[in-house]
Amino acid sequence: MYPETDIPPIAISKEMLSRLRESSSIKTWDEYVDELSKRYGINRVLAEKIFDSDRLDLFERIVESTGVQASFIASTLTETIVSLERQGLDSSRLKDEHVEDAFIRVARGDVAKESIASIFEVIMQGRADSVDKAIDMLGLRAVSDEELSTTLDGIIGENYNVLREKGDKALGMLMGIAMKRLRGRVDGNKVNALLKRKIEEITGKK
């Protein structure tokens, strides 16, 4: 290669290089991952997984449309679905609209977030072709506040002697019983808060 003699050389200053770097829209893989982590408040490991997956666009769409916690959405898309695939289930049956619909139901309080994996499992097994059918098949319709309160009162009544003996230390045991009965039909945090309040009313501790 010989230098071009018909065109005068152009001196490139440090300032020109700096401006070029600043104006460049090309980002490195690390920069994209860092930006994703900061924008959605998720840890770097999850940010890496969702960025490297084929579900990044779906993730961002669900976060924007539902307001469900971004870390839960990311872990579901990159870990829960992958786990089901490793069990031999067919992820091609699980369409983007199924995934988005399931998170919309969680956001509305129609189902608990703990039910997402079960809903996806039924669809990937080919036993249901919609989120609605999966919910009905699994009996996951959310319980009403009244039904939740009645269920917890029943559990407390069945274990009243243990509660009187252990006081608020019985919370963990009672919570375990409640979640077995209500799994997938109500958010665990909601169950815990109401059960704790009922126990405090009985024991007098706050």
C-alpha atoms as an extended CHARMM CRD file, in Angstrom:
* protein
*
       206  EXT
         1         1  MET       CA              0.0000000000        0.0000000000        0.0000000000  PROA      1               0.0000000000
         2         2  TYR       CA              1.3180000000        3.4220000000       -0.9620000000  PROA      2               0.0000000000
         3         3  PRO       CA              0.1750000000        6.7060000000        0.6040000000  PROA      3               0.0000000000
         4         4  GLU       CA             -2.2950000000        8.7770000000       -1.4130000000  PROA      4               0.0000000000
         5         5  THR       CA             -0.2330000000       11.6210000000       -2.8540000000  PROA      5               0.0000000000
         6         6  ASP       CA             -3.0860000000       13.5630000000       -4.4660000000  PROA      6               0.0000000000
         7         7  ILE       CA             -4.8800000000       14.1970000000       -1.1570000000  PROA      7               0.0000000000
         8         8  PRO       CA             -3.1340000000       16.2140000000        1.5190000000  PROA      8               0.0000000000
         9         9  PRO       CA             -2.8050000000       14.4370000000        4.8910000000  PROA      9               0.0000000000
        10        10  ILE       CA             -5.2770000000       15.3790000000        7.6180000000  PROA      10              0.0000000000
        11        11  ALA       CA             -3.9850000000       15.7240000000       11.1420000000  PROA      11              0.0000000000
        12        12  ILE       CA             -6.2730000000       14.1090000000       13.7400000000  PROA      12              0.0000000000
        13        13  SER       CA             -6.0550000000       15.8670000000       17.0750000000  PROA      13              0.0000000000
        14        14  LYS       CA             -6.8760000000       14.4600000000       20.5190000000  PROA      14              0.0000000000
        15        15  GLU       CA             -9.9020000000       16.7580000000       20.6010000000  PROA      15              0.0000000000
        16        16  MET       CA            -11.2360000000       15.2560000000       17.3730000000  PROA      16              0.0000000000
        17        17  LEU       CA            -10.7890000000       11.7290000000       18.7180000000  PROA      17              0.0000000000
        18        18  SER       CA            -12.5430000000       12.7030000000       21.9370000000  PROA      18              0.0000000000
        19        19  ARG       CA            -15.5120000000       14.1640000000       20.0470000000  PROA      19              0.0000000000
        20        20  LEU       CA            -15.7320000000       11.0520000000       17.9030000000  PROA      20              0.0000000000
        21        21  ARG       CA            -15.8390000000        8.8320000000       20.9740000000  PROA      21              0.0000000000
        22        22  GLU       CA            -18.5290000000       10.9900000000       22.5970000000  PROA      22              0.0000000000
        23        23  SER       CA            -20.6840000000       11.0630000000       19.4810000000  PROA      23              0.0000000000
        24        24  SER       CA            -20.3490000000        7.3590000000       18.7860000000  PROA      24              0.0000000000
        25        25  SER       CA            -23.5890000000        5.4490000000       19.3510000000  PROA      25              0.0000000000
        26        26  ILE       CA            -21.8350000000        2.0790000000       19.4210000000  PROA      26              0.0000000000
        27        27  LYS       CA            -21.7720000000        0.5640000000       22.9090000000  PROA      27              0.0000000000
        28        28  THR       CA            -19.8440000000       -2.3890000000       24.1940000000  PROA      28              0.0000000000
        29        29  TRP       CA            -21.5470000000       -5.5110000000       25.5760000000  PROA      29              0.0000000000
        30        30  ASP       CA            -20.5790000000       -4.4300000000       29.1170000000  PROA      30              0.0000000000
        31        31  GLU       CA            -22.0520000000       -0.9650000000       28.6040000000  PROA      31              0.0000000000
        32        32  TYR       CA            -25.3560000000       -2.3950000000       27.4000000000  PROA      32              0.0000000000
        33        33  VAL       CA            -25.5340000000       -4.7900000000       30.3590000000  PROA      33              0.0000000000
        34        34  ASP       CA            -24.6940000000       -2.0290000000       32.8500000000  PROA      34              0.0000000000
        35        35  GLU       CA            -27.3450000000        0.2270000000       31.3380000000  PROA      35              0.0000000000
        36        36  LEU       CA            -29.9280000000       -2.5650000000       31.5130000000  PROA      36              0.0000000000
        37        37  SER       CA            -29.0540000000       -3.2590000000       35.1390000000  PROA      37              0.0000000000
        38        38  LYS       CA            -29.3850000000        0.3930000000       36.1460000000  PROA      38              0.0000000000
        39        39  ARG       CA            -32.5030000000        1.1230000000       34.1040000000  PROA      39              0.0000000000
        40        40  TYR       CA            -34.5360000000       -1.7310000000       35.5660000000  PROA      40              0.0000000000
        41        41  GLY       CA            -32.8880000000       -2.1160000000       38.9640000000  PROA      41              0.0000000000
        42        42  ILE       CA            -31.8410000000       -5.7170000000       38.3850000000  PROA      42              0.0000000000
        43        43  ASN       CA            -28.5480000000       -7.3050000000       39.3750000000  PROA      43              0.0000000000
        44        44  ARG       CA            -25.8220000000       -7.7540000000       36.8000000000  PROA      44              0.0000000000
        45        45  VAL       CA            -26.2230000000      -11.5250000000       36.5430000000  PROA      45              0.0000000000
        46        46  LEU       CA            -29.8890000000      -11.1540000000       35.5800000000  PROA      46              0.0000000000
        47        47  ALA       CA            -29.0400000000       -8.2700000000       33.2520000000  PROA      47              0.0000000000
        48        48  GLU       CA            -26.4900000000      -10.4600000000       31.4560000000  PROA      48              0.0000000000
        49        49  LYS       CA            -28.9410000000      -13.3410000000       31.1430000000  PROA      49              0.0000000000
        50        50  ILE       CA            -31.8050000000      -11.2610000000       29.7810000000  PROA      50              0.0000000000
        51        51  PHE       CA            -29.5260000000       -9.3260000000       27.4030000000  PROA      51              0.0000000000
        52        52  ASP       CA            -28.0570000000      -12.5340000000       25.9780000000  PROA      52              0.0000000000
        53        53  SER       CA            -31.4750000000      -14.1820000000       25.6710000000  PROA      53              0.0000000000
        54        54  ASP       CA            -33.9160000000      -13.8900000000       22.7820000000  PROA      54              0.0000000000
        55        55  ARG       CA            -36.5020000000      -12.4070000000       25.1480000000  PROA      55              0.0000000000
        56        56  LEU       CA            -35.0500000000       -8.9320000000       25.8100000000  PROA      56              0.0000000000
        57        57  ASP       CA            -37.7730000000       -7.1360000000       23.8350000000  PROA      57              0.0000000000
        58        58  LEU       CA            -40.4530000000       -9.2030000000       25.5720000000  PROA      58              0.0000000000
        59        59  PHE       CA            -38.9270000000       -8.4050000000       28.9660000000  PROA      59              0.0000000000
        60        60  GLU       CA            -38.9640000000       -4.6540000000       28.3300000000  PROA      60              0.0000000000
        61        61  ARG       CA            -42.5050000000       -4.7690000000       26.9850000000  PROA      61              0.0000000000
        62        62  ILE       CA            -43.8040000000       -6.6540000000       30.0320000000  PROA      62              0.0000000000
        63        63  VAL       CA            -42.0470000000       -4.3330000000       32.4770000000  PROA      63              0.0000000000
        64        64  GLU       CA            -43.5870000000       -1.3040000000       30.7790000000  PROA      64              0.0000000000
        65        65  SER       CA            -47.0930000000       -2.7450000000       30.4040000000  PROA      65              0.0000000000
        66        66  THR       CA            -47.5210000000       -4.4180000000       33.8040000000  PROA      66              0.0000000000
        67        67  GLY       CA            -45.3300000000       -2.7400000000       36.3990000000  PROA      67              0.0000000000
        68        68  VAL       CA            -44.4990000000       -6.1610000000       37.8610000000  PROA      68              0.0000000000
        69        69  GLN       CA            -41.0790000000       -6.2290000000       39.5480000000  PROA      69              0.0000000000
        70        70  ALA       CA            -38.4360000000       -6.3340000000       36.8090000000  PROA      70              0.0000000000
        71        71  SER       CA            -36.2130000000       -8.8290000000       38.6320000000  PROA      71              0.0000000000
        72        72  PHE       CA            -39.0920000000      -11.3140000000       38.8810000000  PROA      72              0.0000000000
        73        73  ILE       CA            -39.8920000000      -10.9300000000       35.1860000000  PROA      73              0.0000000000
        74        74  ALA       CA            -36.2350000000      -11.3690000000       34.2180000000  PROA      74              0.0000000000
        75        75  SER       CA            -35.7150000000      -14.4490000000       36.3860000000  PROA      75              0.0000000000
        76        76  THR       CA            -38.9140000000      -16.0080000000       35.0590000000  PROA      76              0.0000000000
        77        77  LEU       CA            -37.8970000000      -15.4690000000       31.4330000000  PROA      77              0.0000000000
        78        78  THR       CA            -34.3010000000      -16.6240000000       31.8510000000  PROA      78              0.0000000000
        79        79  GLU       CA            -34.5030000000      -19.2100000000       34.6380000000  PROA      79              0.0000000000
        80        80  THR       CA            -38.0250000000      -20.5660000000       35.1410000000  PROA      80              0.0000000000
        81        81  ILE       CA            -38.7020000000      -21.2030000000       31.4530000000  PROA      81              0.0000000000
        82        82  VAL       CA            -35.2090000000      -22.6630000000       30.9690000000  PROA      82              0.0000000000
        83        83  SER       CA            -35.7860000000      -24.9930000000       33.9230000000  PROA      83              0.0000000000
        84        84  LEU       CA            -39.0240000000      -26.2260000000       32.3530000000  PROA      84              0.0000000000
        85        85  GLU       CA            -37.2130000000      -26.7740000000       29.0470000000  PROA      85              0.0000000000
        86        86  ARG       CA            -34.6200000000      -28.9050000000       30.8350000000  PROA      86              0.0000000000
        87        87  GLN       CA            -37.4620000000      -31.0740000000       32.0950000000  PROA      87              0.0000000000
        88        88  GLY       CA            -38.2020000000      -31.8700000000       28.4680000000  PROA      88              0.0000000000
        89        89  LEU       CA            -41.1350000000      -29.5020000000       28.0010000000  PROA      89              0.0000000000
        90        90  ASP       CA            -41.7130000000      -27.7740000000       24.6600000000  PROA      90              0.0000000000
        91        91  SER       CA            -41.1230000000      -24.0200000000       24.9450000000  PROA      91              0.0000000000
        92        92  SER       CA            -42.3110000000      -23.4880000000       21.3650000000  PROA      92              0.0000000000
        93        93  ARG       CA            -45.8510000000      -23.9190000000       22.7070000000  PROA      93              0.0000000000
        94        94  LEU       CA            -45.3270000000      -20.9650000000       25.0400000000  PROA      94              0.0000000000
        95        95  LYS       CA            -45.9240000000      -17.8870000000       22.8880000000  PROA      95              0.0000000000
        96        96  ASP       CA            -45.0000000000      -14.3190000000       23.8000000000  PROA      96              0.0000000000
        97        97  GLU       CA            -48.6860000000      -13.4970000000       24.1860000000  PROA      97              0.0000000000
        98        98  HSD       CA            -49.0300000000      -16.2960000000       26.7650000000  PROA      98              0.0000000000
        99        99  VAL       CA            -46.1310000000      -14.9210000000       28.7790000000  PROA      99              0.0000000000
       100       100  GLU       CA            -47.3540000000      -11.3380000000       28.6310000000  PROA      100             0.0000000000
       101       101  ASP       CA            -50.9220000000      -12.3640000000       29.4820000000  PROA      101             0.0000000000
       102       102  ALA       CA            -49.7360000000      -14.2990000000       32.5430000000  PROA      102             0.0000000000
       103       103  PHE       CA            -47.8820000000      -11.2800000000       33.9060000000  PROA      103             0.0000000000
       104       104  ILE       CA            -50.8850000000       -9.0500000000       33.2410000000  PROA      104             0.0000000000
       105       105  ARG       CA            -52.9590000000      -11.4330000000       35.4000000000  PROA      105             0.0000000000
       106       106  VAL       CA            -50.3570000000      -11.1560000000       38.1660000000  PROA      106             0.0000000000
       107       107  ALA       CA            -50.3790000000       -7.3540000000       37.9240000000  PROA      107             0.0000000000
       108       108  ARG       CA            -54.1850000000       -7.2890000000       38.1830000000  PROA      108             0.0000000000
       109       109  GLY       CA            -54.1730000000       -9.6290000000       41.1520000000  PROA      109             0.0000000000
       110       110  ASP       CA            -56.0710000000      -12.3440000000       39.2650000000  PROA      110             0.0000000000
       111       111  VAL       CA            -53.3960000000      -14.8960000000       40.1730000000  PROA      111             0.0000000000
       112       112  ALA       CA            -50.4050000000      -14.9330000000       42.5090000000  PROA      112             0.0000000000
       113       113  LYS       CA            -46.9240000000      -14.6070000000       41.0570000000  PROA      113             0.0000000000
       114       114  GLU       CA            -46.0990000000      -18.0160000000       42.5370000000  PROA      114             0.0000000000
       115       115  SER       CA            -48.4780000000      -19.5450000000       39.9750000000  PROA      115             0.0000000000
       116       116  ILE       CA            -46.5440000000      -18.3780000000       36.9010000000  PROA      116             0.0000000000
       117       117  ALA       CA            -44.3570000000      -21.4960000000       36.6790000000  PROA      117             0.0000000000
       118       118  SER       CA            -47.3660000000      -23.8210000000       36.9450000000  PROA      118             0.0000000000
       119       119  ILE       CA            -49.2330000000      -21.8960000000       34.2320000000  PROA      119             0.0000000000
       120       120  PHE       CA            -46.2550000000      -22.0690000000       31.8700000000  PROA      120             0.0000000000
       121       121  GLU       CA            -45.7400000000      -25.7580000000       32.6530000000  PROA      121             0.0000000000
       122       122  VAL       CA            -49.3090000000      -26.6740000000       31.6790000000  PROA      122             0.0000000000
       123       123  ILE       CA            -49.0440000000      -24.7020000000       28.4240000000  PROA      123             0.0000000000
       124       124  MET       CA            -45.6310000000      -26.1920000000       27.5570000000  PROA      124             0.0000000000
       125       125  GLN       CA            -47.0410000000      -29.6690000000       28.2280000000  PROA      125             0.0000000000
       126       126  GLY       CA            -49.7480000000      -28.9820000000       25.6510000000  PROA      126             0.0000000000
       127       127  ARG       CA            -52.5310000000      -29.4260000000       28.2010000000  PROA      127             0.0000000000
       128       128  ALA       CA            -53.7650000000      -25.8460000000       27.7220000000  PROA      128             0.0000000000
       129       129  ASP       CA            -53.4510000000      -23.4120000000       24.8390000000  PROA      129             0.0000000000
       130       130  SER       CA            -54.2370000000      -20.2380000000       26.7720000000  PROA      130             0.0000000000
       131       131  VAL       CA            -53.5040000000      -18.6990000000       30.1520000000  PROA      131             0.0000000000
       132       132  ASP       CA            -57.2220000000      -18.7320000000       30.9720000000  PROA      132             0.0000000000
       133       133  LYS       CA            -57.4930000000      -22.4700000000       30.3820000000  PROA      133             0.0000000000
       134       134  ALA       CA            -54.3340000000      -23.1190000000       32.3980000000  PROA      134             0.0000000000
       135       135  ILE       CA            -55.6750000000      -21.0880000000       35.3320000000  PROA      135             0.0000000000
       136       136  ASP       CA            -58.9860000000      -22.9560000000       35.2930000000  PROA      136             0.0000000000
       137       137  MET       CA            -57.2860000000      -26.3340000000       34.9480000000  PROA      137             0.0000000000
       138       138  LEU       CA            -55.0410000000      -25.6300000000       37.9310000000  PROA      138             0.0000000000
       139       139  GLY       CA            -57.7370000000      -23.9740000000       40.0170000000  PROA      139             0.0000000000
       140       140  LEU       CA            -55.6620000000      -20.8390000000       40.4050000000  PROA      140             0.0000000000
       141       141  ARG       CA            -58.3370000000      -18.1630000000       40.4650000000  PROA      141             0.0000000000
       142       142  ALA       CA            -57.3320000000      -15.6870000000       43.1630000000  PROA      142             0.0000000000
       143       143  VAL       CA            -59.1330000000      -15.9170000000       46.4810000000  PROA      143             0.0000000000
       144       144  SER       CA            -61.0910000000      -12.9180000000       47.7250000000  PROA      144             0.0000000000
       145       145  ASP       CA            -59.9850000000      -11.0200000000       50.8200000000  PROA      145             0.0000000000
       146       146  GLU       CA            -62.9430000000      -12.5000000000       52.6800000000  PROA      146             0.0000000000
       147       147  GLU       CA            -62.0560000000      -16.0470000000       51.6520000000  PROA      147             0.0000000000
       148       148  LEU       CA            -58.4200000000      -15.4770000000       52.6250000000  PROA      148             0.0000000000
       149       149  SER       CA            -59.4000000000      -14.1870000000       56.0530000000  PROA      149             0.0000000000
       150       150  THR       CA            -61.7670000000      -17.1220000000       56.6040000000  PROA      150             0.0000000000
       151       151  THR       CA            -59.0940000000      -19.6290000000       55.5450000000  PROA      151             0.0000000000
       152       152  LEU       CA            -56.5390000000      -18.1430000000       57.9360000000  PROA      152             0.0000000000
       153       153  ASP       CA            -59.0610000000      -18.0980000000       60.7740000000  PROA      153             0.0000000000
       154       154  GLY       CA            -59.6450000000      -21.7920000000       60.1510000000  PROA      154             0.0000000000
       155       155  ILE       CA            -55.9260000000      -22.5780000000       60.2070000000  PROA      155             0.0000000000
       156       156  ILE       CA            -55.4710000000      -20.6160000000       63.4280000000  PROA      156             0.0000000000
       157       157  GLY       CA            -58.4220000000      -22.4310000000       64.9900000000  PROA      157             0.0000000000
       158       158  GLU       CA            -57.0040000000      -25.8290000000       64.0300000000  PROA      158             0.0000000000
       159       159  ASN       CA            -53.6590000000      -24.9420000000       65.6000000000  PROA      159             0.0000000000
       160       160  TYR       CA            -54.8300000000      -22.7310000000       68.4530000000  PROA      160             0.0000000000
       161       161  ASN       CA            -53.0360000000      -24.6960000000       71.1820000000  PROA      161             0.0000000000
       162       162  VAL       CA            -49.7330000000      -24.4520000000       69.3190000000  PROA      162             0.0000000000
       163       163  LEU       CA            -50.2790000000      -20.7280000000       68.8510000000  PROA      163             0.0000000000
       164       164  ARG       CA            -50.9950000000      -20.1900000000       72.5510000000  PROA      164             0.0000000000
       165       165  GLU       CA            -47.8640000000      -22.1480000000       73.4290000000  PROA      165             0.0000000000
       166       166  LYS       CA            -45.4400000000      -20.6410000000       70.9130000000  PROA      166             0.0000000000
       167       167  GLY       CA            -46.9780000000      -17.2140000000       70.3990000000  PROA      167             0.0000000000
       168       168  ASP       CA            -45.6450000000      -15.2930000000       67.4200000000  PROA      168             0.0000000000
       169       169  LYS       CA            -43.0040000000      -18.0020000000       66.8960000000  PROA      169             0.0000000000
       170       170  ALA       CA            -45.7980000000      -20.1140000000       65.4210000000  PROA      170             0.0000000000
       171       171  LEU       CA            -45.9960000000      -17.7530000000       62.4320000000  PROA      171             0.0000000000
       172       172  GLY       CA            -43.6250000000      -19.8040000000       60.2870000000  PROA      172             0.0000000000
       173       173  MET       CA            -45.5030000000      -23.0540000000       60.8520000000  PROA      173             0.0000000000
       174       174  LEU       CA            -48.9100000000      -21.4790000000       60.2300000000  PROA      174             0.0000000000
       175       175  MET       CA            -47.5810000000      -19.7000000000       57.1540000000  PROA      175             0.0000000000
       176       176  GLY       CA            -46.4100000000      -23.0270000000       55.7560000000  PROA      176             0.0000000000
       177       177  ILE       CA            -49.8660000000      -24.5470000000       56.2220000000  PROA      177             0.0000000000
       178       178  ALA       CA            -51.5510000000      -21.5100000000       54.6690000000  PROA      178             0.0000000000
       179       179  MET       CA            -49.3480000000      -21.4950000000       51.5790000000  PROA      179             0.0000000000
       180       180  LYS       CA            -49.9610000000      -25.2000000000       50.9790000000  PROA      180             0.0000000000
       181       181  ARG       CA            -53.6890000000      -24.5340000000       50.9240000000  PROA      181             0.0000000000
       182       182  LEU       CA            -53.5130000000      -21.2860000000       48.9890000000  PROA      182             0.0000000000
       183       183  ARG       CA            -50.4690000000      -21.8470000000       46.7740000000  PROA      183             0.0000000000
       184       184  GLY       CA            -50.7630000000      -19.9370000000       43.5200000000  PROA      184             0.0000000000
       185       185  ARG       CA            -54.0440000000      -18.2860000000       44.4710000000  PROA      185             0.0000000000
       186       186  VAL       CA            -52.7730000000      -15.3930000000       46.5680000000  PROA      186             0.0000000000
       187       187  ASP       CA            -49.5070000000      -13.5170000000       46.9700000000  PROA      187             0.0000000000
       188       188  GLY       CA            -47.3610000000      -14.8600000000       49.7950000000  PROA      188             0.0000000000
       189       189  ASN       CA            -46.5940000000      -11.4010000000       51.1730000000  PROA      189             0.0000000000
       190       190  LYS       CA            -50.2990000000      -10.6890000000       51.5080000000  PROA      190             0.0000000000
       191       191  VAL       CA            -50.8640000000      -13.9590000000       53.3730000000  PROA      191             0.0000000000
       192       192  ASN       CA            -47.9430000000      -13.2660000000       55.6990000000  PROA      192             0.0000000000
       193       193  ALA       CA            -49.1030000000       -9.7410000000       56.5470000000  PROA      193             0.0000000000
       194       194  LEU       CA            -52.6740000000      -10.7850000000       57.3640000000  PROA      194             0.0000000000
       195       195  LEU       CA            -51.6340000000      -13.8930000000       59.2940000000  PROA      195             0.0000000000
       196       196  LYS       CA            -49.1460000000      -11.8800000000       61.3320000000  PROA      196             0.0000000000
       197       197  ARG       CA            -51.8320000000       -9.3240000000       62.1710000000  PROA      197             0.0000000000
       198       198  LYS       CA            -54.2580000000      -12.0540000000       63.2780000000  PROA      198             0.0000000000
       199       199  ILE       CA            -51.5970000000      -13.6600000000       65.4740000000  PROA      199             0.0000000000
       200       200  GLU       CA            -50.7700000000      -10.2970000000       67.0550000000  PROA      200             0.0000000000
       201       201  GLU       CA            -54.4550000000       -9.7850000000       67.8650000000  PROA      201             0.0000000000
       202       202  ILE       CA            -54.4870000000      -13.1070000000       69.7170000000  PROA      202             0.0000000000
       203       203  THR       CA            -51.1260000000      -12.8680000000       71.4790000000  PROA      203             0.0000000000
       204       204  GLY       CA            -51.2890000000       -9.1350000000       72.1330000000  PROA      204             0.0000000000
       205       205  LYS       CA            -47.7990000000       -8.6490000000       70.6640000000  PROA      205             0.0000000000
       206       206  LYS       CA            -47.0330000000       -6.0290000000       68.0370000000  PROA      206             0.0000000000
